[in-house]
Short mmCIF file of C-alpha atoms in Angstrom, two decimals:
data_model
loop_
_atom_site.label_atom_id
_atom_site.label_comp_id
_atom_site.label_asym_id
_atom_site.label_seq_id
_atom_site.Cartn_x
_atom_site.Cartn_y
_atom_site.Cartn_z
CA MET I 1 98.23 100.67 66.61
CA VAL I 2 100.27 97.58 66.46
CA VAL I 3 101.84 97.05 69.90
CA GLN I 4 103.87 93.80 69.14
CA LYS I 5 104.13 91.50 66.25
CA PHE I 6 105.21 87.92 66.16
CA ASN I 7 106.26 86.17 62.96
CA THR I 8 106.78 82.49 62.19
CA LYS I 9 107.17 80.35 59.06
CA ALA I 10 106.06 77.03 57.64
CA LYS I 11 107.86 73.65 57.47
CA ILE I 12 108.07 70.60 55.35
CA ILE I 13 108.89 67.12 56.61
CA LEU I 14 111.30 65.70 54.09
CA THR I 15 111.30 62.26 55.53
CA GLY I 16 109.72 60.39 58.51
CA GLU I 17 106.07 61.61 58.87
CA HIS I 18 104.04 59.17 60.88
CA ALA I 19 107.09 57.29 61.94
CA VAL I 20 108.32 60.24 64.07
CA VAL I 21 105.18 59.96 66.26
CA TYR I 22 106.65 56.63 67.42
CA GLY I 23 110.14 58.03 68.20
CA PHE I 24 111.74 57.11 64.84
CA THR I 25 113.95 59.60 63.03
CA ALA I 26 112.45 62.41 60.61
CA VAL I 27 114.04 65.26 58.80
CA ALA I 28 112.19 68.58 58.41
CA THR I 29 113.12 71.98 57.08
CA PRO I 30 111.53 75.54 57.19
CA ILE I 31 110.04 76.99 54.10
CA PRO I 32 109.28 80.56 53.16
CA LEU I 33 105.52 80.83 53.89
CA GLU I 34 104.76 83.08 56.74
CA MET I 35 102.32 83.69 59.56
CA SER I 36 102.17 86.72 61.81
CA VAL I 37 100.19 87.45 64.99
CA GLN I 38 99.82 91.09 65.97
CA ILE I 39 98.88 92.56 69.33
CA VAL I 40 96.77 95.54 68.51
CA ASP I 41 95.64 98.33 70.83
CA HIS I 42 91.99 97.65 71.66
CA SER I 43 91.13 101.41 71.45
CA GLU I 44 91.69 101.11 67.62
CA ASN I 45 88.56 98.90 67.50
CA CYS I 46 89.74 97.40 64.18
CA VAL I 47 90.12 93.75 64.94
CA THR I 48 87.31 91.26 65.96
CA GLN I 49 88.65 89.21 68.99
CA ASN I 50 88.81 85.41 68.28
CA ASP I 51 87.08 83.61 71.14
CA ASP I 52 88.80 80.34 70.35
CA LEU I 53 92.20 82.12 70.75
CA LYS I 54 91.02 83.74 73.90
CA ASN I 55 89.91 80.46 75.39
CA MET I 56 93.22 78.82 74.41
CA ILE I 57 95.26 81.53 75.98
CA ALA I 58 93.22 81.48 79.07
CA GLN I 59 93.94 77.69 79.32
CA ILE I 60 97.65 78.17 79.26
CA VAL I 61 98.09 81.42 81.41
CA ASN I 62 97.55 80.49 85.08
CA ASP I 63 96.43 84.13 85.95
CA ASP I 64 92.83 84.95 85.06
CA ARG I 65 93.36 88.50 86.14
CA ALA I 66 96.24 88.89 83.70
CA VAL I 67 94.35 87.45 80.77
CA LYS I 68 91.27 89.68 81.51
CA GLU I 69 93.58 92.70 81.66
CA PHE I 70 95.24 91.80 78.45
CA PHE I 71 92.02 91.43 76.52
CA LYS I 72 90.76 94.64 78.01
CA ARG I 73 93.69 96.54 76.44
CA TYR I 74 94.46 94.54 73.31
CA ASP I 75 93.07 92.47 70.46
CA LEU I 76 94.93 89.81 68.25
CA SER I 77 95.22 90.01 64.54
CA ILE I 78 96.27 87.02 62.51
CA SER I 79 97.54 87.10 58.92
CA SER I 80 98.97 83.97 57.21
CA ASP I 81 99.90 82.61 53.79
CA ILE I 82 100.36 79.06 55.17
CA PRO I 83 97.35 76.90 53.99
CA VAL I 84 95.45 75.07 56.75
CA SER I 85 95.32 71.28 56.73
CA ALA I 86 98.04 70.95 54.08
CA GLY I 87 100.84 69.36 56.04
CA LEU I 88 102.88 72.57 56.19
CA GLY I 89 102.67 73.24 59.94
CA SER I 90 100.00 75.87 60.12
CA SER I 91 99.00 74.86 63.64
CA ALA I 92 102.57 74.71 64.79
CA ALA I 93 103.14 78.16 63.49
CA LEU I 94 100.09 79.44 65.23
CA SER I 95 101.06 77.66 68.51
CA LEU I 96 104.41 79.37 68.39
CA CYS I 97 102.75 82.75 67.96
CA ILE I 98 100.27 82.06 70.80
CA ALA I 99 103.17 80.88 72.96
CA LYS I 100 104.80 84.24 72.39
CA VAL I 101 101.62 86.12 73.30
CA VAL I 102 101.40 83.96 76.53
CA MET I 103 105.02 84.92 77.34
CA PHE I 104 104.11 88.58 76.66
CA ILE I 105 101.27 88.31 79.23
CA GLU I 106 103.28 86.43 81.75
CA ASN I 107 106.02 89.06 81.48
CA GLY I 108 103.63 91.73 82.56
CA LEU I 109 102.84 93.17 79.10
CA GLN I 110 106.33 94.46 78.80
CA MET I 111 107.66 95.25 75.39
CA GLY I 112 110.99 93.71 74.14
CA PHE I 113 110.96 90.70 76.47
CA GLU I 114 113.53 88.03 75.88
CA TYR I 115 112.76 84.30 75.55
CA ASN I 116 114.97 81.20 75.02
CA ASP I 117 114.24 78.63 72.35
CA LYS I 118 113.74 75.76 74.86
CA LYS I 119 111.06 77.49 76.86
CA LEU I 120 109.42 78.73 73.78
CA ILE I 121 109.43 75.16 72.11
CA GLU I 122 108.07 73.59 75.34
CA LEU I 123 105.26 76.18 75.67
CA ALA I 124 104.33 76.07 71.87
CA ASN I 125 104.07 72.17 72.16
CA THR I 126 101.78 72.62 75.07
CA VAL I 127 99.66 74.87 72.89
CA GLU I 128 99.79 72.44 69.87
CA ALA I 129 98.62 69.61 72.02
CA LEU I 130 95.30 71.49 72.25
CA PHE I 131 95.13 70.96 68.38
CA HIS I 132 96.61 67.47 68.14
CA LEU I 133 96.54 65.86 71.51
CA HIS I 134 100.00 64.24 71.26
CA PRO I 135 102.15 66.05 68.67
CA SER I 136 105.64 64.65 68.05
CA GLY I 137 107.17 68.11 68.44
CA ILE I 138 108.91 68.16 65.02
CA ASP I 139 106.76 70.83 63.58
CA VAL I 140 107.16 73.32 66.43
CA THR I 141 110.85 72.64 66.79
CA THR I 142 111.68 73.08 63.10
CA ILE I 143 109.80 76.35 62.86
CA ALA I 144 111.08 77.80 66.17
CA LEU I 145 114.72 77.09 65.28
CA GLN I 146 114.45 78.05 61.53
CA LYS I 147 116.86 75.20 60.66
CA MET I 148 116.75 71.87 58.94
CA ILE I 149 116.78 69.31 61.73
CA LYS I 150 116.98 65.59 62.26
CA PHE I 151 114.46 64.80 64.97
CA ASN I 152 113.79 61.82 67.22
CA SER I 153 112.10 63.49 70.09
CA LEU I 154 112.15 66.84 72.03
CA GLN I 155 115.28 65.67 73.77
CA LYS I 156 116.91 64.36 70.58
CA TYR I 157 117.18 66.68 67.74
CA SER I 158 120.18 68.18 65.85
CA HIS I 159 120.84 70.51 62.98
CA VAL I 160 121.39 68.87 59.66
CA GLN I 161 124.45 70.22 57.97
CA ASN I 162 123.03 70.10 54.46
CA LYS I 163 125.90 70.27 51.91
CA SER I 164 123.72 69.73 48.80
CA GLU I 165 122.67 72.34 46.31
CA LEU I 166 119.06 71.42 46.13
CA TYR I 167 115.80 73.31 45.59
CA ILE I 168 112.33 72.48 46.66
CA GLY I 169 109.03 72.90 44.80
CA ALA I 170 105.81 72.32 46.69
CA ILE I 171 102.26 71.76 45.48
CA ASN I 172 99.16 71.87 47.62
CA THR I 173 96.69 69.38 46.33
CA GLY I 174 93.90 70.72 48.43
CA LYS I 175 92.86 70.64 52.11
CA ARG I 176 92.62 67.20 53.53
CA ASN I 177 89.28 66.10 54.95
CA ILE I 178 90.78 64.47 57.96
CA GLN I 179 92.52 65.99 61.04
CA THR I 180 96.12 65.26 61.77
CA LYS I 181 95.21 63.41 64.99
CA ASP I 182 92.68 61.18 63.10
CA ALA I 183 95.21 60.56 60.36
CA ILE I 184 97.81 59.40 62.96
CA GLN I 185 95.09 57.22 64.64
CA LYS I 186 94.21 55.69 61.30
CA LEU I 187 97.62 54.35 60.84
CA HIS I 188 98.06 53.23 64.55
CA ASP I 189 98.37 49.60 64.03
CA GLU I 190 101.11 47.28 65.17
CA ARG I 191 101.23 45.78 61.76
CA ASN I 192 102.61 49.19 60.59
CA TYR I 193 105.43 49.24 63.24
CA GLN I 194 107.97 47.68 61.00
CA LEU I 195 107.20 50.11 58.17
CA PHE I 196 107.70 52.99 60.62
CA LYS I 197 110.89 51.65 61.65
CA VAL I 198 112.15 51.47 58.10
CA ILE I 199 111.01 55.05 57.47
CA GLY I 200 113.01 56.03 60.62
CA GLU I 201 116.16 54.26 59.06
CA ILE I 202 115.49 56.09 55.86
CA GLY I 203 115.63 59.44 57.93
CA GLU I 204 118.97 58.53 59.42
CA GLU I 205 120.46 57.78 55.96
CA PHE I 206 118.90 60.77 54.45
CA SER I 207 120.49 63.30 56.80
CA LYS I 208 123.88 61.51 56.05
CA ALA I 209 123.18 61.87 52.26
CA LEU I 210 122.40 65.56 52.66
CA GLU I 211 125.62 66.13 54.68
CA ASN I 212 127.56 64.35 51.93
CA ALA I 213 125.74 65.83 49.04
CA ASP I 214 125.01 62.40 47.71
CA TYR I 215 122.30 63.17 45.15
CA HIS I 216 121.67 59.65 44.04
CA MET I 217 121.17 58.45 47.66
CA ILE I 218 119.01 61.53 48.38
CA ALA I 219 116.61 60.68 45.52
CA CYS I 220 116.51 56.94 46.20
CA LEU I 221 115.66 57.62 49.95
CA ILE I 222 112.92 60.17 49.26
CA ASN I 223 111.32 57.88 46.55
CA GLU I 224 111.59 54.83 48.94
CA ASN I 225 109.80 56.77 51.64
CA GLN I 226 107.15 57.78 49.21
CA LYS I 227 106.56 54.01 48.24
CA ILE I 228 106.11 53.22 52.06
CA LEU I 229 103.63 55.96 52.54
CA LYS I 230 101.65 54.69 49.62
CA THR I 231 101.65 51.26 51.18
CA LEU I 232 100.35 52.66 54.27
CA GLY I 233 97.48 54.27 52.23
CA CYS I 234 97.89 57.89 53.14
CA VAL I 235 98.70 59.04 49.55
CA THR I 236 95.76 60.18 47.56
CA GLN I 237 95.32 59.95 43.79
CA LYS I 238 95.76 63.71 43.55
CA MET I 239 98.89 63.60 45.56
CA GLU I 240 100.26 60.83 43.43
CA GLU I 241 99.49 62.80 40.35
CA ALA I 242 101.27 65.87 41.68
CA CYS I 243 104.40 63.83 42.42
CA GLU I 244 104.34 62.50 38.75
CA TYR I 245 104.01 66.11 37.60
CA LEU I 246 107.11 67.17 39.63
CA LEU I 247 108.99 64.10 38.48
CA SER I 248 108.20 64.89 34.78
CA ASN I 249 109.57 68.35 35.32
CA ASP I 250 113.06 67.38 36.45
CA ALA I 251 112.51 66.69 40.19
CA ILE I 252 115.08 64.11 41.19
CA ALA I 253 112.55 62.76 43.77
CA ALA I 254 109.05 63.72 44.88
CA LYS I 255 106.90 62.59 47.89
CA MET I 256 104.01 63.76 50.14
CA THR I 257 104.57 65.59 53.38
CA GLY I 258 102.70 65.80 56.70
CA ALA I 259 99.92 63.52 57.67
CA GLY I 260 98.64 62.84 54.15
CA PHE I 261 95.17 61.88 52.90
CA GLY I 262 95.42 65.15 51.09
CA GLY I 263 97.62 68.28 51.42
CA THR I 264 101.10 68.88 50.05
CA VAL I 265 103.67 67.03 47.95
CA PHE I 266 107.16 68.30 47.20
CA GLY I 267 109.91 67.65 44.69
CA LEU I 268 113.72 68.14 45.09
CA PHE I 269 115.47 69.73 42.17
CA ARG I 270 119.04 70.41 41.15
CA SER I 271 118.14 73.97 40.09
CA LEU I 272 115.35 76.40 41.03
CA PRO I 273 112.10 75.18 39.40
CA ASN I 274 109.84 77.49 37.55
CA LEU I 275 106.50 75.64 37.63
CA LYS I 276 103.12 77.49 37.66
CA HIS I 277 101.55 74.76 39.81
CA CYS I 278 104.06 75.10 42.77
CA GLN I 279 103.06 77.27 45.72
CA VAL I 280 106.56 77.08 47.15
CA GLN I 281 109.82 77.30 45.14
CA SER I 282 113.08 77.97 46.93
CA LYS I 283 116.52 76.71 47.93
CA LEU I 284 116.64 73.94 50.41
CA GLU I 285 117.94 75.11 53.78
CA THR I 286 121.60 74.66 54.34
#
């Protein structure tokens, strides 16, 4: 029997990946790929407990007795259509689900407990730090709020009032063979700092362009951000080819998203695309 179910979605960083780690502006939006974690009655004996999840939860909950009591009674079941290592926030989505499980435990295994966004985001970022050491917080915040946001840090983010009528089409070019934290470290060079600053400026202008529905500026900024990411070296040949495919099929702009070195690219369209190679095709959040 399912006792409790926690759902989250994926995200795409529209502008600002890598630069956001250094405090510069990025813009991100939720997309309709989903993950769920179910708390299942242990007596059903239908789910294999995940030792990694158990250990992670034990690190976060400061009550060994409560953790033991939880896993004596319950198992965890995970289902997801968010691809791993694709730049779509799979670890952030999982971190949010784990954070909700932790809060369930800390609330004495009571059903229907309430939580506020701030506490949930803080706790989920604590969990995601176990995956990525020093996450910027943009992934967790975007997925938790389920809104398009302009993000500088956990203390400085705001909802982007997107007035454009744009659609997004995303292609997963394959699992990257480098972890997010290693991709960030690979670009950690003071010679790249000026490029990160320019990317941050693009993020500021991009949020304004969305609010003004300035399609020409939106396209220019996305394409410029992509050129800088190519200069930084995190755009693979497959990703570049996928961007060209999107542009040749009426995308006004296309770029990679996430840490790069593999993973997902997306295009922005004036109407809903119908492309067989796109894993995500939906209206851009407003």
